[in-house]
Short mmCIF file of N, CA and C in Angstrom, two decimals:
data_model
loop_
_atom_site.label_atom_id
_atom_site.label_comp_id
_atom_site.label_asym_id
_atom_site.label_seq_id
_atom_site.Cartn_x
_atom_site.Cartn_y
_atom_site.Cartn_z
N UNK A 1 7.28 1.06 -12.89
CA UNK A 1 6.93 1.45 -11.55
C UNK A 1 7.81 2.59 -11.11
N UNK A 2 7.17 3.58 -10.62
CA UNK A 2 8.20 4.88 -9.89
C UNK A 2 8.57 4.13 -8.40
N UNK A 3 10.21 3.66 -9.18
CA UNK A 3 10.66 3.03 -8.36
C UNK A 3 11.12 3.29 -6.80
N UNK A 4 10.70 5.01 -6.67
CA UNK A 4 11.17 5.39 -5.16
C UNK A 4 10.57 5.06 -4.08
N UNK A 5 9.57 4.10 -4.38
CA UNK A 5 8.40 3.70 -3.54
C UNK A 5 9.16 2.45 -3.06
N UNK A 6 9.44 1.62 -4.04
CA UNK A 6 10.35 0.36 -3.94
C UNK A 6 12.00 0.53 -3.02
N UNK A 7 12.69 1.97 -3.17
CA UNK A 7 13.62 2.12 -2.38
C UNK A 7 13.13 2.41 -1.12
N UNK A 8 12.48 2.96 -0.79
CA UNK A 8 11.78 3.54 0.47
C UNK A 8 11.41 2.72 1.23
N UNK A 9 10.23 2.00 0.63
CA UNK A 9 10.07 0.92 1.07
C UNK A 9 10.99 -0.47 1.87
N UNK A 10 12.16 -0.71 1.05
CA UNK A 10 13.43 -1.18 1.32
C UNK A 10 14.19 -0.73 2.64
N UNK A 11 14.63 0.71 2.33
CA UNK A 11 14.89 1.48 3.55
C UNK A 11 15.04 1.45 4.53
N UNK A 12 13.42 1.95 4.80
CA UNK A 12 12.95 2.17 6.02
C UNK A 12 12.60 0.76 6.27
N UNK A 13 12.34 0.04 6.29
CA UNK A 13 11.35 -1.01 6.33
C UNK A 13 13.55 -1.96 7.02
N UNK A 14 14.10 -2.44 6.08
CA UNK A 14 14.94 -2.76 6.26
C UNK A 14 15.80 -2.57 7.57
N UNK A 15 15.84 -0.52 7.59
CA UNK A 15 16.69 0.08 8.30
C UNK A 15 15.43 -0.67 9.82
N UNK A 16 14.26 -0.64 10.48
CA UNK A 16 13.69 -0.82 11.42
C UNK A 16 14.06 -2.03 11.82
N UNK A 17 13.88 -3.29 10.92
CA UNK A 17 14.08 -4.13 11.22
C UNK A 17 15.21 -4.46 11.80
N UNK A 18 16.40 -3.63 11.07
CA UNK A 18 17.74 -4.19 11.97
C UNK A 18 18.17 -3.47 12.77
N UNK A 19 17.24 -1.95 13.51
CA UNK A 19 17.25 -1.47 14.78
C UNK A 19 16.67 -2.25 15.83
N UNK A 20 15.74 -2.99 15.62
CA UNK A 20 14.75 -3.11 16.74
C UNK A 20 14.68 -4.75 16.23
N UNK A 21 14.88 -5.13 15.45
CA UNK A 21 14.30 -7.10 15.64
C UNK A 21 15.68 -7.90 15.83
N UNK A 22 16.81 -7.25 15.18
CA UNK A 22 18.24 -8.06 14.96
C UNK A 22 18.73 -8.46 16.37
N UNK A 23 18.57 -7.46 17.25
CA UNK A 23 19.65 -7.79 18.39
C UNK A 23 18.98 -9.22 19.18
N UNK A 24 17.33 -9.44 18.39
CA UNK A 24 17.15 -10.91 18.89
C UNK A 24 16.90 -11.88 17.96
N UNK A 25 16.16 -11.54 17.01
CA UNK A 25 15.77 -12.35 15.49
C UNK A 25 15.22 -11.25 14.73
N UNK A 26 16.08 -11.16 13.77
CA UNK A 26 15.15 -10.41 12.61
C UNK A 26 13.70 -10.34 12.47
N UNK A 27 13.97 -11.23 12.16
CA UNK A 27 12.53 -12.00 11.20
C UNK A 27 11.27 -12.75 12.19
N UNK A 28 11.83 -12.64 12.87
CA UNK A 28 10.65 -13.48 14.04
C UNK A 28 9.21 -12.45 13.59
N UNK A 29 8.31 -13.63 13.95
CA UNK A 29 6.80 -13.43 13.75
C UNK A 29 6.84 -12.83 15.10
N UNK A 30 5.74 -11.29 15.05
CA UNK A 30 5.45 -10.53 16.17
C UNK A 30 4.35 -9.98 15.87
N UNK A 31 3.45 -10.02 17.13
CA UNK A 31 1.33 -9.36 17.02
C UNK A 31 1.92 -7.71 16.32
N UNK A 32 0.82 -7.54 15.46
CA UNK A 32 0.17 -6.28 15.05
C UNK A 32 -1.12 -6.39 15.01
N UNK A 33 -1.59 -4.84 15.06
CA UNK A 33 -2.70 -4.52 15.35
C UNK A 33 -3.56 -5.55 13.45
N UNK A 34 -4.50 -6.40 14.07
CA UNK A 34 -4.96 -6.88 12.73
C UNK A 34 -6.41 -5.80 11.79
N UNK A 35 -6.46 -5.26 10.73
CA UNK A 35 -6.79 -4.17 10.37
C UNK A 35 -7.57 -4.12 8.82
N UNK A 36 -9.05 -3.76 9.05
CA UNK A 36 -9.29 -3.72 7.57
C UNK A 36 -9.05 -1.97 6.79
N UNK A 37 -8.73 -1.45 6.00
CA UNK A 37 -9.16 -0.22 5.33
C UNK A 37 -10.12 -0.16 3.94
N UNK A 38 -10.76 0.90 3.80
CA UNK A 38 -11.18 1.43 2.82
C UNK A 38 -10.72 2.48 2.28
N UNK A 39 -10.73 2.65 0.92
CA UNK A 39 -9.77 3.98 0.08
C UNK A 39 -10.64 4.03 -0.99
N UNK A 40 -10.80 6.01 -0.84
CA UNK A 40 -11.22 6.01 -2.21
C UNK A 40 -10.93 7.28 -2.55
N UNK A 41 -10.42 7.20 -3.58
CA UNK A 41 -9.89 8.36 -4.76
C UNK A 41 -10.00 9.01 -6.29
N UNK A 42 -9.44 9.59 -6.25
CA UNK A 42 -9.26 9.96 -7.51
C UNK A 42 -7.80 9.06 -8.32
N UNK A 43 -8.37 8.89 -9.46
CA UNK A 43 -6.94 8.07 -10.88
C UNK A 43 -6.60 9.03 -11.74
N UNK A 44 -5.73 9.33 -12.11
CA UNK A 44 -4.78 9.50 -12.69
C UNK A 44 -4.30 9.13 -13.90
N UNK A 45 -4.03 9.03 -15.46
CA UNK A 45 -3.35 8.29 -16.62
C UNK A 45 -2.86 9.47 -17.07
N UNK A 46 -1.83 9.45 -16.99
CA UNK A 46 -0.61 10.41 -17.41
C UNK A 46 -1.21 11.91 -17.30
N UNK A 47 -0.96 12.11 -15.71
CA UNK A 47 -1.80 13.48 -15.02
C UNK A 47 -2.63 13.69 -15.79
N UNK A 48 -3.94 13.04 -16.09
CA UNK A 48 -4.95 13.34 -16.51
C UNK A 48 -5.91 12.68 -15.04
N UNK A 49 -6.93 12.97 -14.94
CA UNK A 49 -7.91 12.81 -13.98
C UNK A 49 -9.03 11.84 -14.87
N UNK A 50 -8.94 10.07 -14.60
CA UNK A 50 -9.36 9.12 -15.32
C UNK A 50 -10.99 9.07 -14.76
N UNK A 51 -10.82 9.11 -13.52
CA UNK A 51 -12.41 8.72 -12.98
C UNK A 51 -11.92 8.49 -11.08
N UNK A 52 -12.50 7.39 -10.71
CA UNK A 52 -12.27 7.72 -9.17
C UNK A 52 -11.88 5.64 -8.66
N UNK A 53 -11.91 5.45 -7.72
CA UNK A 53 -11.05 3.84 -7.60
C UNK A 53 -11.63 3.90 -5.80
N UNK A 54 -11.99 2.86 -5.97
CA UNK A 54 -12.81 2.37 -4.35
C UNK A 54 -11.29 1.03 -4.02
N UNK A 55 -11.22 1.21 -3.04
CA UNK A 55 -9.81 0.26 -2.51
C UNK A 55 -10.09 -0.71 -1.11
N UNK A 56 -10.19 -1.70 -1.05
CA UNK A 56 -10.19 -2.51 0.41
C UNK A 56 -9.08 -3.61 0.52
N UNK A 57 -8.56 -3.17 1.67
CA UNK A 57 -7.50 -3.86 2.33
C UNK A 57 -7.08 -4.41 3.32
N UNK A 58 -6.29 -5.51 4.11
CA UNK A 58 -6.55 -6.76 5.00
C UNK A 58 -5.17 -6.52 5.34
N UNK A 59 -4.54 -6.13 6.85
CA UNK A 59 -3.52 -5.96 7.37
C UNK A 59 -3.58 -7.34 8.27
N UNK A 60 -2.70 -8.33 7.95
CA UNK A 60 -2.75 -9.65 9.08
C UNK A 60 -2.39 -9.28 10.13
N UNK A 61 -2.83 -9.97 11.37
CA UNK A 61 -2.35 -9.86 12.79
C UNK A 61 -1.15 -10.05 13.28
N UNK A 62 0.34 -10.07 12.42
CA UNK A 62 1.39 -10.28 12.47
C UNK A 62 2.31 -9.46 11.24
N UNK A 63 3.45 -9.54 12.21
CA UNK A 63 4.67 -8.65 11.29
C UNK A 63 5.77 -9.66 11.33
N UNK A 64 6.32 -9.30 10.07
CA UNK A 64 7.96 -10.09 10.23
C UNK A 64 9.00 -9.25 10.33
N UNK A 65 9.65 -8.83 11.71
CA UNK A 65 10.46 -7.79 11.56
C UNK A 65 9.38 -6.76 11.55
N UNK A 66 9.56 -5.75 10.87
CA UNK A 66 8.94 -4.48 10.48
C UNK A 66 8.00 -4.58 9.74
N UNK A 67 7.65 -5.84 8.78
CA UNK A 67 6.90 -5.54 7.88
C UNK A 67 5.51 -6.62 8.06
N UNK A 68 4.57 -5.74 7.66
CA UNK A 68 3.26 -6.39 8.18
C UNK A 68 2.65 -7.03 6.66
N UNK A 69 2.18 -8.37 6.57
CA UNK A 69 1.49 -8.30 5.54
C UNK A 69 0.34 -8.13 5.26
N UNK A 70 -0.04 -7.44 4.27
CA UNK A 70 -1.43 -6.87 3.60
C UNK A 70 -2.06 -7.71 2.07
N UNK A 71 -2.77 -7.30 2.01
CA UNK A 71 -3.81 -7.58 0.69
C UNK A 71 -5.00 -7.15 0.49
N UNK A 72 -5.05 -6.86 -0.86
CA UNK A 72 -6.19 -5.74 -0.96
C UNK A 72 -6.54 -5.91 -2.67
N UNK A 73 -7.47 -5.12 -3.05
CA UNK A 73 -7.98 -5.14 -3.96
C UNK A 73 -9.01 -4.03 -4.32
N UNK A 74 -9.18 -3.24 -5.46
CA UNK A 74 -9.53 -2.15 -5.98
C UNK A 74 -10.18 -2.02 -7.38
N UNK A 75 -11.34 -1.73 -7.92
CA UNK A 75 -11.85 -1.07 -8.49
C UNK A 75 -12.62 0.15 -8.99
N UNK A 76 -12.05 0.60 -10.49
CA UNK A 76 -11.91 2.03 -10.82
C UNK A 76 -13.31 2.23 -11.41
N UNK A 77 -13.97 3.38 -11.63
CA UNK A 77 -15.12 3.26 -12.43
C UNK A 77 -15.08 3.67 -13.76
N UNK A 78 -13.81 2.80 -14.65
CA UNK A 78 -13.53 2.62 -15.57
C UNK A 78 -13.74 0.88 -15.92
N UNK A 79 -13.92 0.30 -14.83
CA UNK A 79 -14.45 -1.52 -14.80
C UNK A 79 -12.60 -1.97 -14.35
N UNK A 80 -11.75 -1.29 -14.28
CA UNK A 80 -10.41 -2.02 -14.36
C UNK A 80 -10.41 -2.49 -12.71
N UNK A 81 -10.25 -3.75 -12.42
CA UNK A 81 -9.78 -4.55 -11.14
C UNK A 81 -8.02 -4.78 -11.06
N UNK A 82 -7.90 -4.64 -9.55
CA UNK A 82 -6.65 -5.08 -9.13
C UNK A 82 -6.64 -5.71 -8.30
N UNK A 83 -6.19 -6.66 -7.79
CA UNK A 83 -6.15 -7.49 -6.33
C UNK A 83 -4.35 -8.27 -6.59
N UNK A 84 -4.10 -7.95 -5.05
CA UNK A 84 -2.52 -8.07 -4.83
C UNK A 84 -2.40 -8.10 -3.37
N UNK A 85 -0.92 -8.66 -3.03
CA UNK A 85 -0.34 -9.32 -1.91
C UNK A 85 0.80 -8.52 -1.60
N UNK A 86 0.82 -7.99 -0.89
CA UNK A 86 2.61 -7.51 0.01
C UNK A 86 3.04 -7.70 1.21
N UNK A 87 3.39 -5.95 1.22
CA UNK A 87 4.05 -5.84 2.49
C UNK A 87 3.45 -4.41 3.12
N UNK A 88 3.91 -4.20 4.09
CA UNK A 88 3.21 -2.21 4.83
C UNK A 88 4.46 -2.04 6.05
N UNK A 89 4.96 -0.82 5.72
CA UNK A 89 5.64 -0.21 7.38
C UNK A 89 4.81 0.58 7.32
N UNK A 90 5.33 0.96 8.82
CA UNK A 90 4.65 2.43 9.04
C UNK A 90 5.35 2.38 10.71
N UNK A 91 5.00 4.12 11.12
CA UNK A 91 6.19 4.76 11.90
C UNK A 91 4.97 4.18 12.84
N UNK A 92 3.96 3.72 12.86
CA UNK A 92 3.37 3.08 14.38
C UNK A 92 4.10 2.73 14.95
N UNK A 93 4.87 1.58 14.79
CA UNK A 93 5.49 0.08 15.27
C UNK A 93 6.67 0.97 16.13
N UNK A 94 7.26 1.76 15.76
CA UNK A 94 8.38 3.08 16.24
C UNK A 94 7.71 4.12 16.86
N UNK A 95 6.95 4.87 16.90
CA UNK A 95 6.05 5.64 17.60
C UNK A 95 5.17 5.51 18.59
N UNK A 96 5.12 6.52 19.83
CA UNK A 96 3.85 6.44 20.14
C UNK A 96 2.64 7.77 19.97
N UNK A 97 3.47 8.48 18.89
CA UNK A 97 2.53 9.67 18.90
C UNK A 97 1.16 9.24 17.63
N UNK A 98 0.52 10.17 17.69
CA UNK A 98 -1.00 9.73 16.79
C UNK A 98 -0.82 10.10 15.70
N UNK A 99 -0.48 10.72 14.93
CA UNK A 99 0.12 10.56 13.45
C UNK A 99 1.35 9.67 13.13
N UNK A 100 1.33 9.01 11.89
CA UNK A 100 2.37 8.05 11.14
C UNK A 100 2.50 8.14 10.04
N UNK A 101 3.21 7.42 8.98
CA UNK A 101 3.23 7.58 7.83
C UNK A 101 3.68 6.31 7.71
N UNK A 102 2.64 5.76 6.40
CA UNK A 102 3.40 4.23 6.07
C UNK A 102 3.51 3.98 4.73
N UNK A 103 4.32 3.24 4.58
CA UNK A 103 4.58 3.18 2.90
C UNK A 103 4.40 0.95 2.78
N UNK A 104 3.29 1.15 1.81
CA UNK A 104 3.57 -0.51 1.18
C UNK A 104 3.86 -0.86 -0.17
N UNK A 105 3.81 -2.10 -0.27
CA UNK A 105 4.36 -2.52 -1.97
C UNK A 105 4.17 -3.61 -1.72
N UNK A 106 3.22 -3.75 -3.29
CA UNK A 106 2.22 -4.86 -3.01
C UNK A 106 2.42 -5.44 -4.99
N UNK A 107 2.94 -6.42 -5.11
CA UNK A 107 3.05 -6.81 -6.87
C UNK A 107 1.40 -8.03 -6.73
N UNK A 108 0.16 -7.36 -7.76
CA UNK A 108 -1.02 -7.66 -8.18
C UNK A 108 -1.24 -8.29 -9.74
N UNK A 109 -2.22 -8.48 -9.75
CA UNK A 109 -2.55 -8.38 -11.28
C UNK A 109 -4.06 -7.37 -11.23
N UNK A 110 -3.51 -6.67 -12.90
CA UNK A 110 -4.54 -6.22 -13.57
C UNK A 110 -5.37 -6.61 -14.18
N UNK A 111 -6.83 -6.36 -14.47
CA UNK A 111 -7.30 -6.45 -15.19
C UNK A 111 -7.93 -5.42 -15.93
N UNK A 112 -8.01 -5.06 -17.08
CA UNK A 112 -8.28 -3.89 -17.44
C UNK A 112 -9.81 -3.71 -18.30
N UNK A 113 -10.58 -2.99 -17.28
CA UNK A 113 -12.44 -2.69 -17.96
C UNK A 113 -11.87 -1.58 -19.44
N UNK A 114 -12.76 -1.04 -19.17
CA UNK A 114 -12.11 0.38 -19.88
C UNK A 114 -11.15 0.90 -19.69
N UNK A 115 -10.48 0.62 -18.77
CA UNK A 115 -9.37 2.17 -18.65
C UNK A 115 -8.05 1.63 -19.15
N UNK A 116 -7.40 2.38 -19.12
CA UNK A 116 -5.83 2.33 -19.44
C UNK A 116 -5.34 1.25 -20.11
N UNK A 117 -4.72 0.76 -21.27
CA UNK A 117 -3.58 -0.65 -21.11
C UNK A 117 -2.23 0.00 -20.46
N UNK A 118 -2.13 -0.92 -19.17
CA UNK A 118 -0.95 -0.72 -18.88
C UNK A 118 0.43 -2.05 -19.05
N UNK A 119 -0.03 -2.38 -20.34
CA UNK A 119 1.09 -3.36 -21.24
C UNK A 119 1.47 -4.49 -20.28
N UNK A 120 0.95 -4.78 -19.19
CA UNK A 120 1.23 -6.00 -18.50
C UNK A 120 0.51 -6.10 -17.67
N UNK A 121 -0.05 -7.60 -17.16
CA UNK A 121 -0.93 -7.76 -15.67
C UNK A 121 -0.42 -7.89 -14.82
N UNK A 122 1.07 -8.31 -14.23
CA UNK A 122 1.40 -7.86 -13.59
C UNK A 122 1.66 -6.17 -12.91
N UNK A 123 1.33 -5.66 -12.32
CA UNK A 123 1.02 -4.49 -11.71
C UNK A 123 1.63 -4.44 -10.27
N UNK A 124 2.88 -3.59 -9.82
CA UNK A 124 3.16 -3.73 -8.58
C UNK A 124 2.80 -2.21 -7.94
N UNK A 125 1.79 -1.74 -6.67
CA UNK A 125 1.02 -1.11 -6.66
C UNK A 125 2.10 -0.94 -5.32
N UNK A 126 2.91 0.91 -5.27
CA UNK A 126 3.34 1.26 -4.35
C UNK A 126 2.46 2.21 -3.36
N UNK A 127 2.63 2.64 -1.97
CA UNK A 127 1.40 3.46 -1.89
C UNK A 127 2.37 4.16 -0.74
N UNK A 128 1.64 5.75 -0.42
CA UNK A 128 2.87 6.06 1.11
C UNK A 128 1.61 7.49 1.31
N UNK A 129 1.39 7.16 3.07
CA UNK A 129 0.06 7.49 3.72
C UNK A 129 0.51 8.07 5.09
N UNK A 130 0.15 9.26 4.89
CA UNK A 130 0.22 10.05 6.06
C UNK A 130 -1.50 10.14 6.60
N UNK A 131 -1.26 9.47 8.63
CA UNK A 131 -2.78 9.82 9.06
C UNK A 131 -2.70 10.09 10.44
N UNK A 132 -3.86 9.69 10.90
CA UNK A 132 -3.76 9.99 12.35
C UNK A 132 -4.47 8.91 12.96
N UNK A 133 -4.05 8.39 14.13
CA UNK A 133 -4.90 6.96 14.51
C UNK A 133 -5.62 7.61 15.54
N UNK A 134 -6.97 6.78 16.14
CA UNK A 134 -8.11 7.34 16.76
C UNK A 134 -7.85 6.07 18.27
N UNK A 135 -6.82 6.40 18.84
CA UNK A 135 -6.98 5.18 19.75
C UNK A 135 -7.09 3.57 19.39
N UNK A 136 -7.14 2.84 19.58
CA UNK A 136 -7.59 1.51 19.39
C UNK A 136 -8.35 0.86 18.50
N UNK A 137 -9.35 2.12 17.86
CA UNK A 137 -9.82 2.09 17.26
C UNK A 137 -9.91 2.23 15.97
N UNK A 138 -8.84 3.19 15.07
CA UNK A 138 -8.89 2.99 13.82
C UNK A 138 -8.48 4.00 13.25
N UNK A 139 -7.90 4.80 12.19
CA UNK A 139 -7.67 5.80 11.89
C UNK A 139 -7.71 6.45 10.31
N UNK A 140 -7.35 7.60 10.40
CA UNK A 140 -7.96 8.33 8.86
C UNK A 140 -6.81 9.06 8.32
N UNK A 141 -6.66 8.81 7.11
CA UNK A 141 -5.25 9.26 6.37
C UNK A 141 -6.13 9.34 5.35
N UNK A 142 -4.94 10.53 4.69
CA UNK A 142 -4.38 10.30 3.04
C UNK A 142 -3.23 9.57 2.32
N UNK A 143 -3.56 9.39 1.30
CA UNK A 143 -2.64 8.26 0.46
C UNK A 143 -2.49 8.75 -0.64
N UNK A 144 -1.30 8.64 -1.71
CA UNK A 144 -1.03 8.05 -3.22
C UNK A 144 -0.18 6.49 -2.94
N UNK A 145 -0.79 6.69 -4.12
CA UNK A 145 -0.09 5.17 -4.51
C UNK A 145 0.27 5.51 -6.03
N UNK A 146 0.90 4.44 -6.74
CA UNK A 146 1.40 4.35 -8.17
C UNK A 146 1.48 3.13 -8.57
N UNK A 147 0.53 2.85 -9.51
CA UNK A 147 0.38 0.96 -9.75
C UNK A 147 1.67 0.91 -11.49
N UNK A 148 2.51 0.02 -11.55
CA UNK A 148 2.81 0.34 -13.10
C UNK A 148 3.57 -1.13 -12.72
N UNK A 149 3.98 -2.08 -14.20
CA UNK A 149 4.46 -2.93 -14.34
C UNK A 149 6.07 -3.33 -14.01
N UNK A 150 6.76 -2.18 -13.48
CA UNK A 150 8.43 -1.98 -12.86
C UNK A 150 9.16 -2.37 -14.55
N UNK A 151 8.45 -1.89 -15.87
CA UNK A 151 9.01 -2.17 -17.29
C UNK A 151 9.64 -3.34 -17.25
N UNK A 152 7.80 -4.69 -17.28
CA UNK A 152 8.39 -5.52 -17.71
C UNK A 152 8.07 -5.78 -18.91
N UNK A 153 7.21 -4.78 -19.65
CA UNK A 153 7.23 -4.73 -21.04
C UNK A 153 7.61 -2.95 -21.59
N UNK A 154 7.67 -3.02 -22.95
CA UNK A 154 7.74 -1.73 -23.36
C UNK A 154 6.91 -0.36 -22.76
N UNK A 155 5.29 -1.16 -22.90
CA UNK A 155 4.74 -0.28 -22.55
C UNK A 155 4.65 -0.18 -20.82
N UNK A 156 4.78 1.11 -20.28
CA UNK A 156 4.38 1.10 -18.81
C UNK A 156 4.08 2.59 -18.55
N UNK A 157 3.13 2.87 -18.78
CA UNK A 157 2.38 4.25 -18.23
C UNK A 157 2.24 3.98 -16.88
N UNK A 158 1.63 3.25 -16.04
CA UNK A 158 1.28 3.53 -14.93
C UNK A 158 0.04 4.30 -14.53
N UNK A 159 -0.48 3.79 -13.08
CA UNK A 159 -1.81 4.71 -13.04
C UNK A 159 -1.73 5.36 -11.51
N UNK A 160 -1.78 6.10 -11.05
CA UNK A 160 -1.91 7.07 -10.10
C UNK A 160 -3.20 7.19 -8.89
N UNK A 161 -3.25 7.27 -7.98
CA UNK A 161 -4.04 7.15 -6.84
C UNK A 161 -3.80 8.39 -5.43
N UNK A 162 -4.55 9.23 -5.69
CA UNK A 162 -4.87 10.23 -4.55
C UNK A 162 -6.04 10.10 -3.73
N UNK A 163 -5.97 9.94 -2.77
CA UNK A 163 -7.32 9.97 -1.77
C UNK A 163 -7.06 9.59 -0.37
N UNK A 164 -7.98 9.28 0.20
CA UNK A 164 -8.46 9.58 1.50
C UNK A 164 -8.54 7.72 1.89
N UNK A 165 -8.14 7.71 3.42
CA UNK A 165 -8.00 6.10 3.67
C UNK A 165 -8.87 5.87 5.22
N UNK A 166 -9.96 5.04 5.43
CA UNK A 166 -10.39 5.20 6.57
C UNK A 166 -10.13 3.66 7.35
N UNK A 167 -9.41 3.13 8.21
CA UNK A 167 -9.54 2.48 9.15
C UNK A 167 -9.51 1.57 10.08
N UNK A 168 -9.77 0.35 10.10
CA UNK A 168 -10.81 -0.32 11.43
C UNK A 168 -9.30 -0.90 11.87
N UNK A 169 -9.25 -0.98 13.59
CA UNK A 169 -8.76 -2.03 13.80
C UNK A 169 -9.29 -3.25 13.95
N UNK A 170 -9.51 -4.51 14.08
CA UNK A 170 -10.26 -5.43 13.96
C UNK A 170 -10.12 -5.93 15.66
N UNK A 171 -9.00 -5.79 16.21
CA UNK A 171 -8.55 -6.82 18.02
C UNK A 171 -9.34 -5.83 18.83
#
């Protein structure tokens, strides 16, 4: 896994939480906006351009601290599936202007159609998304992400994700 996704993630995500949740509870459960997206892009296998990856994802109506949990799941039109569980910041929760940027990390399993072996099913899928929110309503970014096993076997190529992210708030 290009692990700068995993520091970043840490970070920022860490650094918010103990600006803004510590001086009463860290960790306390607090409302977020509850949220489905769609993503779809172009893949990547070792900067090569594999085919393209349809993505849907489930932001719960709650954060712990800073971090909101998500789950989602993706297929490439190579037949390869992913579905996985994390986490998401993003400069919303700190902002009130209409652009943000959020970064998640989400450890899945693979399954692999045609495309790639990426030497393990475990797959931890980082992602970091610059967009713009539409009011109340929902908003439109771009994204990469980088799915790869964090070498828990020899092999770990990793697979790559550029594209476009649209949306919904659900409340």
């Amino acid at each position: 896994m290009d692990s700068r996704f995993a520091v970043f993630f840490f970070i920022l995500g860490g650094t918010d939480t103990y600006l803004n949740d510590c001086p009463t509870d860290c960790f306390q459960q607090t409302e977020a906006p509850e949220r489905v997206h769609i993503q779809y892009g172009d893949t990547y296998f070792q900067e090569n351009d594999i085919g393209e990856e349809i993505f849907i994802s489930y932001d719960m109506p709650k954060r712990y601290g800073a971090v909101q949990p998500t789950f989602g799941a993706s297929l490439t039109t190579d037949d390869d599936f992913w579905i996985g569980a994390g986490g998401k910041w993003s400069t919303e929760r700190i902002s009130d202007s209409p652009i943000f940027i959020e970064l998640s990390l989400m450890p899945g399993i693979y399954f692999s159609g045609d495309g790639p072996d990426l030497g393990f099913p475990l797959q931890w899928r980082g992602s970091l998304g610059a967009g713009i929110n539409f009011g109340d309503t929902g908003s439109l970014s771009v994204f990469f992400d980088h799915r790869s096993n964090a070498n828990a076997t020899e092999t770990n190529p990793g697979i790559e994700t550029l594209g476009v992210r649209l949306s919904y708030v659900l409340d």
